Coordinates of C-alpha atoms and ligand atoms in Angstrom, one line a residue:
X1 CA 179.7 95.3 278.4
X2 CA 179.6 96.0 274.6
X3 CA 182.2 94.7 272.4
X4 CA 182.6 97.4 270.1
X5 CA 184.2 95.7 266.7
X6 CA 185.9 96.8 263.5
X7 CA 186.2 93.7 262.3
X8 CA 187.2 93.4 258.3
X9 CA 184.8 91.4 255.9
X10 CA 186.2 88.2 254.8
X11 CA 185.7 88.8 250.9
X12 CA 188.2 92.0 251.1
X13 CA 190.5 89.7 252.4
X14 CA 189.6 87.0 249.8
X15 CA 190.3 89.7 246.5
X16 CA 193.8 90.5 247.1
X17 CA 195.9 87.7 245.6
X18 CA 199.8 86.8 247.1
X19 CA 200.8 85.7 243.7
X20 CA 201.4 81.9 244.7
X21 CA 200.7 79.4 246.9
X22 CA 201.4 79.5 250.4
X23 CA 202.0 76.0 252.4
X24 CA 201.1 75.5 256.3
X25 CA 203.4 72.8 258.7
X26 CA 201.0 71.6 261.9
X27 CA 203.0 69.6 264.3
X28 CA 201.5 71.2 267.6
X29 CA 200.5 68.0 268.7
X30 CA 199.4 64.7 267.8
X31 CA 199.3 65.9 264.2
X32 CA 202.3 66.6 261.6
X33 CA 200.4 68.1 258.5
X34 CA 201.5 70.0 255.4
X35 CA 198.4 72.1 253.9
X36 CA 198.5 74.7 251.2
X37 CA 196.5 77.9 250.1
X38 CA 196.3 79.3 246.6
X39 CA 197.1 82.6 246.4
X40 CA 193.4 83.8 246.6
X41 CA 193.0 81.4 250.1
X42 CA 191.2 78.9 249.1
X43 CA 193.0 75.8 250.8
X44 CA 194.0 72.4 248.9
X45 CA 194.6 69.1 250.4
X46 CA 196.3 68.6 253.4
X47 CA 198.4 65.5 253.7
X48 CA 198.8 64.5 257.2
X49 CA 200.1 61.5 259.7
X50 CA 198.5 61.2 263.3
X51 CA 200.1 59.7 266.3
X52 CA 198.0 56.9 267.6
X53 CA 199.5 55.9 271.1
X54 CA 198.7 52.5 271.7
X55 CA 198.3 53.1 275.4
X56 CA 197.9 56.3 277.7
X57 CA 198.3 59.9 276.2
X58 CA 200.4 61.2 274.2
X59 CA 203.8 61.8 275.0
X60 CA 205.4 64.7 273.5
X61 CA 209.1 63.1 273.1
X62 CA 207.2 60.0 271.6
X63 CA 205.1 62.4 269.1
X64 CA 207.8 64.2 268.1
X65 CA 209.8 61.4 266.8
X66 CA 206.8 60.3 264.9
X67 CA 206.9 63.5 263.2
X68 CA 210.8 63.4 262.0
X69 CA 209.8 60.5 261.0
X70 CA 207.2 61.0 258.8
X71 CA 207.8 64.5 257.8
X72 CA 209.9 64.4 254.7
X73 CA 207.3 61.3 253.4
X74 CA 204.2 64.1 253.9
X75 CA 206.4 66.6 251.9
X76 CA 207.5 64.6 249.2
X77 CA 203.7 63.6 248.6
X78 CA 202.5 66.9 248.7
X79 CA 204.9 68.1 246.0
X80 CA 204.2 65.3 244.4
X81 CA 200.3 65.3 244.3
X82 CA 199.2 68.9 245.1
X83 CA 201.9 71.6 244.7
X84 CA 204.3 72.9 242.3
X85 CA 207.6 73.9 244.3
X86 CA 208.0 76.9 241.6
X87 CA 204.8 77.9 242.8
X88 CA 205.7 78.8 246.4
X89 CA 205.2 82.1 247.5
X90 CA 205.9 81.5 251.6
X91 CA 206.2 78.9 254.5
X92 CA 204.0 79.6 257.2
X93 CA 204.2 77.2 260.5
X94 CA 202.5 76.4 263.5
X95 CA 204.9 78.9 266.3
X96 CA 202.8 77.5 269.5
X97 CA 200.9 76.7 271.7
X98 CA 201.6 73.3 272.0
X99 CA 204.0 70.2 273.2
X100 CA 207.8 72.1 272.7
X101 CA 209.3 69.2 271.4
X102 CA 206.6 68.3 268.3
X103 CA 206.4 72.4 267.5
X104 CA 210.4 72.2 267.2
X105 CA 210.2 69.6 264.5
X106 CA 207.5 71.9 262.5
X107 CA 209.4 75.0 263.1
X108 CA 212.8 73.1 261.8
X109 CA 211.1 71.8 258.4
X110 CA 209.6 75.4 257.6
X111 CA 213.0 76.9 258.6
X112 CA 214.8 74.8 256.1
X113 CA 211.8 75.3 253.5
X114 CA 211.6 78.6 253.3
X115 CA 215.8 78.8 253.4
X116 CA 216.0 76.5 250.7
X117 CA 213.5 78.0 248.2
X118 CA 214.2 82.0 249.8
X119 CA 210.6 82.3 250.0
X120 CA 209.4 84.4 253.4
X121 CA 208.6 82.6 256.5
X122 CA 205.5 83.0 258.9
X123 CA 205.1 82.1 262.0
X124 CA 201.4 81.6 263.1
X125 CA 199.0 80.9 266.4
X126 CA 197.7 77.6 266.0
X127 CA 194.1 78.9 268.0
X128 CA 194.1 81.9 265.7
X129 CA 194.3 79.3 262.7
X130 CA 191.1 77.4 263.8
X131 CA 189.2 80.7 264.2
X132 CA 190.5 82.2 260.4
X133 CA 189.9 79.5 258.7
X134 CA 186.4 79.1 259.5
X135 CA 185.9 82.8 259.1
X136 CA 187.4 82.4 255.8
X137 CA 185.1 79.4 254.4
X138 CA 182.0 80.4 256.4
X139 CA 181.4 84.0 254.9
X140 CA 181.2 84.7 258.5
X141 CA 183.0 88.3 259.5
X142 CA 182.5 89.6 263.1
X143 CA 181.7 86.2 265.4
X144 CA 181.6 84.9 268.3
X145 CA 183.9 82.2 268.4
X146 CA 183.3 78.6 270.4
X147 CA 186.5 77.2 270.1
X148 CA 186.1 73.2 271.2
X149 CA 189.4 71.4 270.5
X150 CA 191.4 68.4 272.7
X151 CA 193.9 70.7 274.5
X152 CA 190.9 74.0 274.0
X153 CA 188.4 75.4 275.2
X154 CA 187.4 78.8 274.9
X155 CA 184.9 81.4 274.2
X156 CA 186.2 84.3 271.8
X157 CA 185.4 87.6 270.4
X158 CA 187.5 90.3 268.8
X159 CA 188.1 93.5 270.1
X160 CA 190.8 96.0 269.5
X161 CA 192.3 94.4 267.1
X162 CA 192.5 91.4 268.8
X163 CA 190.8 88.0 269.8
X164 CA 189.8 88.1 273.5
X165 CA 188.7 85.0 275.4
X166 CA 185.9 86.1 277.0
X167 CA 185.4 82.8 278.7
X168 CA 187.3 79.3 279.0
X169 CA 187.9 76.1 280.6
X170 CA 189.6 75.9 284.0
X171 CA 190.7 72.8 283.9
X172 CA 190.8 70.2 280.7
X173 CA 189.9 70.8 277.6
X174 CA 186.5 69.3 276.7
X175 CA 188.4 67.3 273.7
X176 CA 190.4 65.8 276.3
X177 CA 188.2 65.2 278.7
X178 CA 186.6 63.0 276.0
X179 CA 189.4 61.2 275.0
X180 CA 190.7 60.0 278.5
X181 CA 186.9 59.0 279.5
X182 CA 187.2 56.9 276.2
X183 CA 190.8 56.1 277.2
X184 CA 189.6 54.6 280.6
X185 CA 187.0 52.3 278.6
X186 CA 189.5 51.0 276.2
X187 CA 188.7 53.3 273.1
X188 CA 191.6 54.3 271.4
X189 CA 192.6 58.1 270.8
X190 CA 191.1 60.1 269.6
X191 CA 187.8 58.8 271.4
X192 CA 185.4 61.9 270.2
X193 CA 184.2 60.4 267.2
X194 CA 183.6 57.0 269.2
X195 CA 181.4 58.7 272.2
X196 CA 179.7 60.2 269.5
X197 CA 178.6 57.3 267.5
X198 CA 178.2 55.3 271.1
X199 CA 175.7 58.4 272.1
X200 CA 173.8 57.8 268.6
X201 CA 173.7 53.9 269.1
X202 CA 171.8 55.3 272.6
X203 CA 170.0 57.5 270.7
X204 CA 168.5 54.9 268.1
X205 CA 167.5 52.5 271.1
X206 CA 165.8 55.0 273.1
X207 CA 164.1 57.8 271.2
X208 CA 162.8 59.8 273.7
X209 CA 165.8 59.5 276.3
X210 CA 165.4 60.5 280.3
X211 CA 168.5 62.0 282.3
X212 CA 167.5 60.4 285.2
X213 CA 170.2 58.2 286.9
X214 CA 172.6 60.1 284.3
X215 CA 172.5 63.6 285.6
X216 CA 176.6 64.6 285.6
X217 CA 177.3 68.3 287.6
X218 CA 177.3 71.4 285.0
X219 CA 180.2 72.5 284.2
X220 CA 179.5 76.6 284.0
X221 CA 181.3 78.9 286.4
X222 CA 180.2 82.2 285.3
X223 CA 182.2 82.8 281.8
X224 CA 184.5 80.0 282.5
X225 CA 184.3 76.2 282.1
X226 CA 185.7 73.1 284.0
X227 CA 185.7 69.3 282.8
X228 CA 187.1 67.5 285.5
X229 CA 184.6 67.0 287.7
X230 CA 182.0 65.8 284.6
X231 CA 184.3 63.0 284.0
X232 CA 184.7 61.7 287.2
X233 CA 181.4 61.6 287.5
X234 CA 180.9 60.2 284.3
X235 CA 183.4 57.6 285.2
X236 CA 181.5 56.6 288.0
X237 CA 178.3 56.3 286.2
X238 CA 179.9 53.4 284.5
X239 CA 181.6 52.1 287.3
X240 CA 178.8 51.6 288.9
X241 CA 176.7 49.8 286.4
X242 CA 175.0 52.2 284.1
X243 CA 175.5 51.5 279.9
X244 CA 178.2 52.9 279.0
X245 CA 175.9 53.9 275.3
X246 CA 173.8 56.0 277.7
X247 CA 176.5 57.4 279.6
X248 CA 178.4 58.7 276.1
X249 CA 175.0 60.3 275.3
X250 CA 174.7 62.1 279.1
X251 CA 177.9 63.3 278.5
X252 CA 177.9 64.9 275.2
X253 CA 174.5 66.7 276.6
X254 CA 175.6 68.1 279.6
X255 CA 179.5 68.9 278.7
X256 CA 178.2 70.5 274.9
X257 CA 175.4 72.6 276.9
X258 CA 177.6 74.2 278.8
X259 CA 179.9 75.3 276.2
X260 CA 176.9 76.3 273.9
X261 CA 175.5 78.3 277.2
X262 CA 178.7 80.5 277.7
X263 CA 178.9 81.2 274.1
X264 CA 175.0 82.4 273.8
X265 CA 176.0 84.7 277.2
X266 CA 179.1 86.3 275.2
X267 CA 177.1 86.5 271.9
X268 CA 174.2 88.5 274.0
X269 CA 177.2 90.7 276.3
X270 CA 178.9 91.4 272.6
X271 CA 175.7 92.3 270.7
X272 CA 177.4 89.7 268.0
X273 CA 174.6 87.9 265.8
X274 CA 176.8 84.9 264.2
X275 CA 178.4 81.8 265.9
X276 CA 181.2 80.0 264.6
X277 CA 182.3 76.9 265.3
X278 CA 186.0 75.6 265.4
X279 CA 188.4 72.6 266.8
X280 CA 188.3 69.0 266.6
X281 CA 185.4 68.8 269.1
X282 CA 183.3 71.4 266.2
X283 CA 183.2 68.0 264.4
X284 CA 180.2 66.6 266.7
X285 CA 177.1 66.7 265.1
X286 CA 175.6 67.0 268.1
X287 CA 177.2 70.2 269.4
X288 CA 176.8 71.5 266.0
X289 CA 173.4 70.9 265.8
X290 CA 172.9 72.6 269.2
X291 CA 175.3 75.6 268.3
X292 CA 172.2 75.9 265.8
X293 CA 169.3 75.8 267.8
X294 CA 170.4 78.3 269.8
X295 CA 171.6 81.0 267.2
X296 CA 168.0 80.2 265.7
X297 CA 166.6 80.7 268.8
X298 CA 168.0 84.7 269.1
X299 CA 167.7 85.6 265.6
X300 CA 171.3 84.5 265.0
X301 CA 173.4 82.4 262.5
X302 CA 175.6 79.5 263.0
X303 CA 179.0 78.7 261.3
X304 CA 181.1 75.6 260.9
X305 CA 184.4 74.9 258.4
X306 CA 184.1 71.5 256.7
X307 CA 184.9 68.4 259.0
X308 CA 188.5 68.2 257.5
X309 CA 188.7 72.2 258.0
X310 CA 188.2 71.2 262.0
X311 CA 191.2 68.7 263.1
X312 CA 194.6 70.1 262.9
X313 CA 195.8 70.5 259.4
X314 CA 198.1 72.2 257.2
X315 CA 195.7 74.1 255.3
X316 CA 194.4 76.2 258.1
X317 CA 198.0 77.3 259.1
X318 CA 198.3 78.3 255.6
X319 CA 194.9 80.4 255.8
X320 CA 196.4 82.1 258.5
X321 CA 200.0 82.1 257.1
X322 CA 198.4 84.4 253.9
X323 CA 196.7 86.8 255.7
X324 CA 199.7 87.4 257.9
X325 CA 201.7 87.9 254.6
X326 CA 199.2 89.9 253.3
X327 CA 198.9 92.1 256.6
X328 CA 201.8 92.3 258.4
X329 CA 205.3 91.0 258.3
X330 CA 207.2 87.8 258.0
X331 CA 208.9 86.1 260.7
X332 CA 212.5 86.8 260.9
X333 CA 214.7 83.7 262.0
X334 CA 215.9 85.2 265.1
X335 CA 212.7 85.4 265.9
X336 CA 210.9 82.2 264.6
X337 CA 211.5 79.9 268.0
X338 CA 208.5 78.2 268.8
X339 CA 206.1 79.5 272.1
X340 CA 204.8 76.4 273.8
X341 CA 202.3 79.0 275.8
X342 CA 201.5 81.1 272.9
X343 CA 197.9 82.6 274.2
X344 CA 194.8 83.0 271.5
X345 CA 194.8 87.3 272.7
X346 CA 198.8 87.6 272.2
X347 CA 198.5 87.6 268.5
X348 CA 198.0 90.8 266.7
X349 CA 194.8 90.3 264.2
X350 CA 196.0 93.2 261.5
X351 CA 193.7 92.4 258.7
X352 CA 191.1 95.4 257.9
Ligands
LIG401 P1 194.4 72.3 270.0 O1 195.9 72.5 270.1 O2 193.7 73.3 269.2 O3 193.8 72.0 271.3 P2 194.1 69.5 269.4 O4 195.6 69.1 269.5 O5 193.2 69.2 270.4 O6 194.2 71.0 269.0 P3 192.2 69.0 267.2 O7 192.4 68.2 266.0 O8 191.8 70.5 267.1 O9 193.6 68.9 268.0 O10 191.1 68.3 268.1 C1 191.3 66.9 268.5 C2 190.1 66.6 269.4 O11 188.9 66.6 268.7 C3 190.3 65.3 270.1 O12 190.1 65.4 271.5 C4 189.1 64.4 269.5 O13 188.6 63.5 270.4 C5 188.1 65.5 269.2 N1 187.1 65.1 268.2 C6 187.3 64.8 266.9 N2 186.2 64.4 266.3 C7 185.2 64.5 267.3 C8 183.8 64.2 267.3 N3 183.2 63.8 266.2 N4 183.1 64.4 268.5 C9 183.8 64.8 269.6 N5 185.1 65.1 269.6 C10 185.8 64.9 268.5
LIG402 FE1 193.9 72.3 267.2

């Protein structure tokens, strides 16, 4: 199969001004964030609050309260500190996927926004947010895509005017099949960053590290993914005595090599030579670094947005929000309800 692609280049995108700045509302999730873009696209500071549950997951009746809460706090401070109301060309907003009661409270604040200062309103995809705005900052035009977040995980390429998953998890995402292994040791959410640095202290101790009594099942099935079964296992690992430093470190290795496997198989099917990297989980130095090797090792390059570029954030629905102003049309209100199952290949990619 060759992916045939007509894909625009980022810097044609990046010379046609909106006149203003265009603000970006995440509330998909654990997140409630207001970001901005200048008129060129070149994102400012998000300012954002994260839901920390003290125990178990996150509960989407729970979350959204947090974000009433705390939204008119996050706007006040980003009018305050980083954007000039005058200045306000559009309000763009996370539309789905994600937990129906936190998207509401997003969708209600841009609603009112864009009402209030009769500025156009755009609804966007959240996944197709993490793959713009790392297309956007990386240079990068016509990737493969490995998309790594908590609720996530696919493999991407566009064709046709849109982006296809060419291969994903069946189960978890990889994001949270981190977080509820870290969950089960007493880390707190999210518990990425921790198995990461646990892996490292593994690392430093044992510089030429050995799988063996850590091997954990692959998680590969053709195109597609599955987590489930590596955290069981993982979870037994520890239950039955290994460190849990060591078994972070197995972990990472086997759950990042599959992912980086099923993105060098699309890359190869597409005849694509640049990888980009995107979600929370596109944090990991480790799965960055080997995202890396194996673009090197075929001639290709490897792309990832800044760290603050990879979490949830305003800024990157605001990426997104600009190019749909620039491309298509705004949302009307009838049509600006949120879609809790809003797929990554539903949303028209217009730009060219
Ligand atoms: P989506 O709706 O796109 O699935 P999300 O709600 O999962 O988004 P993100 O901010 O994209 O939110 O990703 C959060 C995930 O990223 C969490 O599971 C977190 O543990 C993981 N993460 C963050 N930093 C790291 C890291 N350094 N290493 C591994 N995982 C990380
Ligand atoms: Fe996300």
């Amino acid at each position: 199969m060759v992916i045939q692609s007509s894909a625009p280049s980022c810097e044609a995108n990046r010379s046609r001004d909106v006149g203003g700045i265009v603000i970006g509302i995440e509330s998909t999730a654990h997140t409630f964030s207001i970001g901005w873009v200048d008129g060129l696209g070149v994102p400012g500071k998000s300012v954002s609050a994260f839901v920390r549950p003290v125990e178990g997951g996150i509960h989407p009746r729970e979350a959204a309260d947090h974000h009433a809460e705390h939204a008119g706090r996050i706007l006040r401070e980003l009018l305050d500190n980083e954007v000039d109301i005058a200045d306000v060309k559009a309000i763009s907003y996370s539309q789905g996927p994600g937990l129906g009661p936190c998207l509401r409270i997003g969708a209600s604040v841009a609603r009112s926004l864009a009402t209030q200062l009769d500025v156009p309103l755009v609804g966007v995809n959240h996944c197709v947010a993490h793959i713009e705005v790392g297309r956007e900052r990386c240079d990068c035009d016509d990737p493969v895509l490995l998309y790594a977040s908590g609720g996530n995980t696919q493999v991407i390429a566009r064709l046709d005017g849109r982006y296809r998953v060419l291969g994903e998890t069946l189960d978890i995402g990889i994001g949270n099949m981190l977080d509820k292994f870290a969950r089960e040791q007493g880390i707190a959410f999210p518990g990425g960053p921790k198995i990461e640095s646990l892996a490292l202290e593994w690392l430093s101790e044992n510089p030429n590290p050995s799988l063996e009594g850590l091997e954990l099942p692959y998680a590969v099935q053709g195109m597609d993914l599955a987590f489930s079964g590596i955290l069981n296992a993982a979870l037994n690992l520890v239950e039955k005595g290994a460190p849990l430093p060591a078994v972070c470190w197995s972990l990472q290795e086997h759950a990042f090599a599959a992912c980086v496997e099923v993105a060098e198989r699309a890359m190869a099917h597409a005849g694509k030579s640049e990888l980009l990297l995107g979600g929370g989980v596109a944090c990991n130095e480790r799965l960055r670094n080997m995202c890396d090797v194996m673009s090197l090792s075929r001639g290709a390059t490897s792309h990832v947005p800044e760290k603050f570029l990879c979490i949830d954030n305003g800024s990157m629905i605001a990426t997104l929000g600009r190019l749909q102003l620039l491309w298509g049309t705004p949302t009307k209100l009838d049509e600006s309800g949120v879609r809790q199952d809003l797929r990554t290949d539903e949303t028209p990619i217009l730009w060219n």
